[in-house]
mmCIF file of C-alpha atoms and ligand atoms in Angstrom:
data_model
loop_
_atom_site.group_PDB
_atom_site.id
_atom_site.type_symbol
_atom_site.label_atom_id
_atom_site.label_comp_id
_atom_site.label_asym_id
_atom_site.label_seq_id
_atom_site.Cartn_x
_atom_site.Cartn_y
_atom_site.Cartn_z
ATOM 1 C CA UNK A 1227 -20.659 79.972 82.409
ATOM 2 C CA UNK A 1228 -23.498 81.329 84.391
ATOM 3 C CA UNK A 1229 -27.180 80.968 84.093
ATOM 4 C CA UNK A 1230 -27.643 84.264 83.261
ATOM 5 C CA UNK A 1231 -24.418 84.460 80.695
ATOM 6 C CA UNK A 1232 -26.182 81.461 78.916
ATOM 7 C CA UNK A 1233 -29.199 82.829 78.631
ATOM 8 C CA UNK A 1234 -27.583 86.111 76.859
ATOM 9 C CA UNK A 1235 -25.899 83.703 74.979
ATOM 10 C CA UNK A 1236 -28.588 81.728 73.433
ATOM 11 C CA UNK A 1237 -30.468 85.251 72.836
ATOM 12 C CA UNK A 1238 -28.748 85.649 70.517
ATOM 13 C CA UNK A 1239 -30.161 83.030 68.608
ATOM 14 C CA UNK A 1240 -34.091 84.051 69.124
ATOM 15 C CA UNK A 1241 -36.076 84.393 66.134
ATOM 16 C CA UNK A 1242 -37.810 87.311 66.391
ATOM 17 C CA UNK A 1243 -38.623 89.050 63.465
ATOM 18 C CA UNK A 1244 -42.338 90.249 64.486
ATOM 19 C CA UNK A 1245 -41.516 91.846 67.703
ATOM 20 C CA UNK A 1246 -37.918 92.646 67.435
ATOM 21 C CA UNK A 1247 -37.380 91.622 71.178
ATOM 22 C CA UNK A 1248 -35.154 88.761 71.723
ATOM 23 C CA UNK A 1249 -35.337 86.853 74.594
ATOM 24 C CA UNK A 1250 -33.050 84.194 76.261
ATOM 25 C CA UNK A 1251 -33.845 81.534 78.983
ATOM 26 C CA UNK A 1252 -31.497 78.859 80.891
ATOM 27 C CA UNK A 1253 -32.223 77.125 83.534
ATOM 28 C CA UNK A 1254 -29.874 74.633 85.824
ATOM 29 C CA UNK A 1255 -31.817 71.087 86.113
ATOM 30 C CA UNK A 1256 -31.501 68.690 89.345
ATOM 31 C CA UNK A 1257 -28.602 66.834 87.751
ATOM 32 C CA UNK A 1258 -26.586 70.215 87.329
ATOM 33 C CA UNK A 1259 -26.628 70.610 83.429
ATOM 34 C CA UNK A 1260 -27.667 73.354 81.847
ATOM 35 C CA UNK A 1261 -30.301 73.690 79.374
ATOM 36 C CA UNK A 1262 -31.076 77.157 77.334
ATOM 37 C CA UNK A 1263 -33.936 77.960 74.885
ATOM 38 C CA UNK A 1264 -34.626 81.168 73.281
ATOM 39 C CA UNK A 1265 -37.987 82.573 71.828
ATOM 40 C CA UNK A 1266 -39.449 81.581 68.268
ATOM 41 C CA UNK A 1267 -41.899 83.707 66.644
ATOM 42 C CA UNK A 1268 -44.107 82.313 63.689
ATOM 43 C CA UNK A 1269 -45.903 84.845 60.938
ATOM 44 C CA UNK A 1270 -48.935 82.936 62.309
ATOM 45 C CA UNK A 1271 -48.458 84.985 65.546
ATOM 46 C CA UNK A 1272 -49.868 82.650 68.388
ATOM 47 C CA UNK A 1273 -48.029 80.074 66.649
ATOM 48 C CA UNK A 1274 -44.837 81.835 68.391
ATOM 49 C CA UNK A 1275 -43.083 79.792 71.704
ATOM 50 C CA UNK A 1276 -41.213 81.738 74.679
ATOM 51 C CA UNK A 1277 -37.865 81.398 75.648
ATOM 52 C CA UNK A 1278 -38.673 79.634 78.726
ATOM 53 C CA UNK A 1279 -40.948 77.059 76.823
ATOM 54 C CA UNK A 1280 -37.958 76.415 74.570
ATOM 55 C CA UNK A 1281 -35.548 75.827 77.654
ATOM 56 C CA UNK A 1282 -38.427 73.569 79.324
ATOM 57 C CA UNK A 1283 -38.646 71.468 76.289
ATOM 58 C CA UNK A 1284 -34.756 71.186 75.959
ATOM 59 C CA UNK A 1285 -34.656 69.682 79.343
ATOM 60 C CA UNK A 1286 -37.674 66.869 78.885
ATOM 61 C CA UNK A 1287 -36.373 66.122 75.469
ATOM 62 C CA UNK A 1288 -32.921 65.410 77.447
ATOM 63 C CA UNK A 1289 -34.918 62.802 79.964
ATOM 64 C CA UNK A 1290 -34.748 65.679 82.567
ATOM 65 C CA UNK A 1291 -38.184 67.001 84.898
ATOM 66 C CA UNK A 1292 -36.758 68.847 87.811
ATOM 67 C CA UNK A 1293 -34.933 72.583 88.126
ATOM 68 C CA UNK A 1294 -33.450 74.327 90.505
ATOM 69 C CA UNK A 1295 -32.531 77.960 89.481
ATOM 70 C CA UNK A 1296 -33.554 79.446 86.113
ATOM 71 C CA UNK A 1297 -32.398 82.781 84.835
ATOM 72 C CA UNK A 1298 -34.299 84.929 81.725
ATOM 73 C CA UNK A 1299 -32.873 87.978 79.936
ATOM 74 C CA UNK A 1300 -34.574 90.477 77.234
ATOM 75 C CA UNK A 1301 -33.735 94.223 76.107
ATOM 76 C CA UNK A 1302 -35.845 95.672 78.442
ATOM 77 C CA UNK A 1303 -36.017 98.561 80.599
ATOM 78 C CA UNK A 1304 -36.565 96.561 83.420
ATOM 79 C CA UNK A 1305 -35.257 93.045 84.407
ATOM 80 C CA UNK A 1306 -37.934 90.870 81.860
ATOM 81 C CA UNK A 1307 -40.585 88.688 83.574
ATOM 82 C CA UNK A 1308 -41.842 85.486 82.134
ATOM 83 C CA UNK A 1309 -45.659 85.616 80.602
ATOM 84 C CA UNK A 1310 -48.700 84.108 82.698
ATOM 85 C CA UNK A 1311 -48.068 81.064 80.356
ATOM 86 C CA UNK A 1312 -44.284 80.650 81.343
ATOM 87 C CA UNK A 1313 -44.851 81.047 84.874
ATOM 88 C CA UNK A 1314 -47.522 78.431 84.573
ATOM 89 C CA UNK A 1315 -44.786 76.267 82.452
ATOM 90 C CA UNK A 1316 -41.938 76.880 84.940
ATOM 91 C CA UNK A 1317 -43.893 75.907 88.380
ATOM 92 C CA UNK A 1318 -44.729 72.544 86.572
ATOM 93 C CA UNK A 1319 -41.103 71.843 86.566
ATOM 94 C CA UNK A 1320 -39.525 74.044 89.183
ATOM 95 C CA UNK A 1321 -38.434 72.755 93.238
ATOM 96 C CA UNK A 1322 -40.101 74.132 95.516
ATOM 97 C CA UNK A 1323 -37.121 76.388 96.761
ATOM 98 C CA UNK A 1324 -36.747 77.020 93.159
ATOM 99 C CA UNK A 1325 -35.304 80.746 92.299
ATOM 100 C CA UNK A 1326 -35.593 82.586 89.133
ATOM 101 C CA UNK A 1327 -33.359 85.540 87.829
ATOM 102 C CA UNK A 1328 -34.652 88.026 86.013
ATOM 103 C CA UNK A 1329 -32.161 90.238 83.994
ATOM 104 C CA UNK A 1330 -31.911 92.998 81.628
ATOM 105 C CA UNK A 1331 -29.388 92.926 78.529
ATOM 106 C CA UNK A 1332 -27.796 96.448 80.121
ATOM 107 C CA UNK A 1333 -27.097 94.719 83.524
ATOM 108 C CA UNK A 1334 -29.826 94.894 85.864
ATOM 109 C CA UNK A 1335 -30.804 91.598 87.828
ATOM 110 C CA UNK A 1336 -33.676 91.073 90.084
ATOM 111 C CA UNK A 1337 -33.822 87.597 91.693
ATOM 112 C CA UNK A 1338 -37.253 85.702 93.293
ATOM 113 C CA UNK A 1339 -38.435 83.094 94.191
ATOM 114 C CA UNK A 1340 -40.189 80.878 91.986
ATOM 115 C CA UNK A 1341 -43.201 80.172 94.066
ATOM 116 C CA UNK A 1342 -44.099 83.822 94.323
ATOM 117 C CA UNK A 1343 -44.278 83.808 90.427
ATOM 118 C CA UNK A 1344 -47.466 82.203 90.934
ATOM 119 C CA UNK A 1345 -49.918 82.582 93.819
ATOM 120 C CA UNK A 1346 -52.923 80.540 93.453
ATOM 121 C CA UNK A 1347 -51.392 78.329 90.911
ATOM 122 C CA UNK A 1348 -53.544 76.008 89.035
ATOM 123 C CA UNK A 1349 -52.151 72.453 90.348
ATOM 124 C CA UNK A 1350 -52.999 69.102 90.232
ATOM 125 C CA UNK A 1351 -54.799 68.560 93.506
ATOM 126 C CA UNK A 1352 -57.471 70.658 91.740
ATOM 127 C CA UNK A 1353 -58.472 68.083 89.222
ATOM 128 C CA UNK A 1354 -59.157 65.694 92.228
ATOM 129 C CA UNK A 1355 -62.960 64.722 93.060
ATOM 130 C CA UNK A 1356 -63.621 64.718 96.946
HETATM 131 N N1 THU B 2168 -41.254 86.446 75.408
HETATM 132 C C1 THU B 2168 -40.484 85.432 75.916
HETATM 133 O O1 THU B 2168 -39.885 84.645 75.153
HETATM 134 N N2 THU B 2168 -40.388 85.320 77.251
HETATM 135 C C2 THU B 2168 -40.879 86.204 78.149
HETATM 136 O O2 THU B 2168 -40.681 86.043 79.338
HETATM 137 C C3 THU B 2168 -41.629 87.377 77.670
HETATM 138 C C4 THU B 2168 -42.003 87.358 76.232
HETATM 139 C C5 THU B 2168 -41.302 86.614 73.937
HETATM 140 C C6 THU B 2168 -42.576 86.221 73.260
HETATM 141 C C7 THU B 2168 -42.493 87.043 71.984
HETATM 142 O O3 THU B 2168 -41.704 86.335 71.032
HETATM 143 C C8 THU B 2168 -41.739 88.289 72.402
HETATM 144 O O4 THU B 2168 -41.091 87.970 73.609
HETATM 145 C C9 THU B 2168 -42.630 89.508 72.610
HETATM 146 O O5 THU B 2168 -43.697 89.216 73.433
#
């Protein structure tokens, strides 16, 4: 199965109830498995966790850190891009050569990189006194 199919897959599965868009999100870690989350909204509406957080969390709760490609799919007009949060959340995790695939539930796919998800990303080096 493909990044992409899995991430329609687990879609399927979001619990979206508030906004009525489902999102899916798998991503390949540096050992080659697979790991897929989908979004989880709460009536408490912040309370609510992205598709890509859920993926993320799959693959540290499985002893993982690292991935290599990671693909995202919504109904949207457009292929769906992760949130300011999620890109923050993916370049914590992501290689550097890291690509992303954006895709839309009709068929459209737009693929990146993952470092231009993020110019100017806050990173760790920041929190270092000279
Ligand atoms: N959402 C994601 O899960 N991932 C994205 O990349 C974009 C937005 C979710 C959050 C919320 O449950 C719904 O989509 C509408 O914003």
């Amino acid at each position: 199965m493909s990044l992409i199919e899995a991430a329609r897959a687990v879609r399927e599965n979001a619990y979206a109830p508030y906004s009525n868009f489902k999102v899916g999100a798998a991503l390949k870690s540096a050992s080659g498995k697979t790991y897929q989350g989908c979004n989880v909204e709460n009536v408490a509406y912040p309370q609510g966790t992205c598709a890509e957080a859920g993926a993320i969390a799959a693959m540290v709760a499985a002893g993982e850190t690292s991935f290599t490609e990671i693909a995202v799919i919504a109904d949207s007009p457009v292929p769906v891009t992760p949130c300011g949060g999620c890109r923050q959340k993916i370049f914590e995790f992501a290689t550097a050569d890291a690509v992303i695939t954006l895709a839309s539930l009709s068929g459209e796919v737009t693929t990146m990189a993952v470092a231009d998800l993020l110019p100017g990303a806050f990173v760790k080096s920041q929190m270092e006194r000279v």
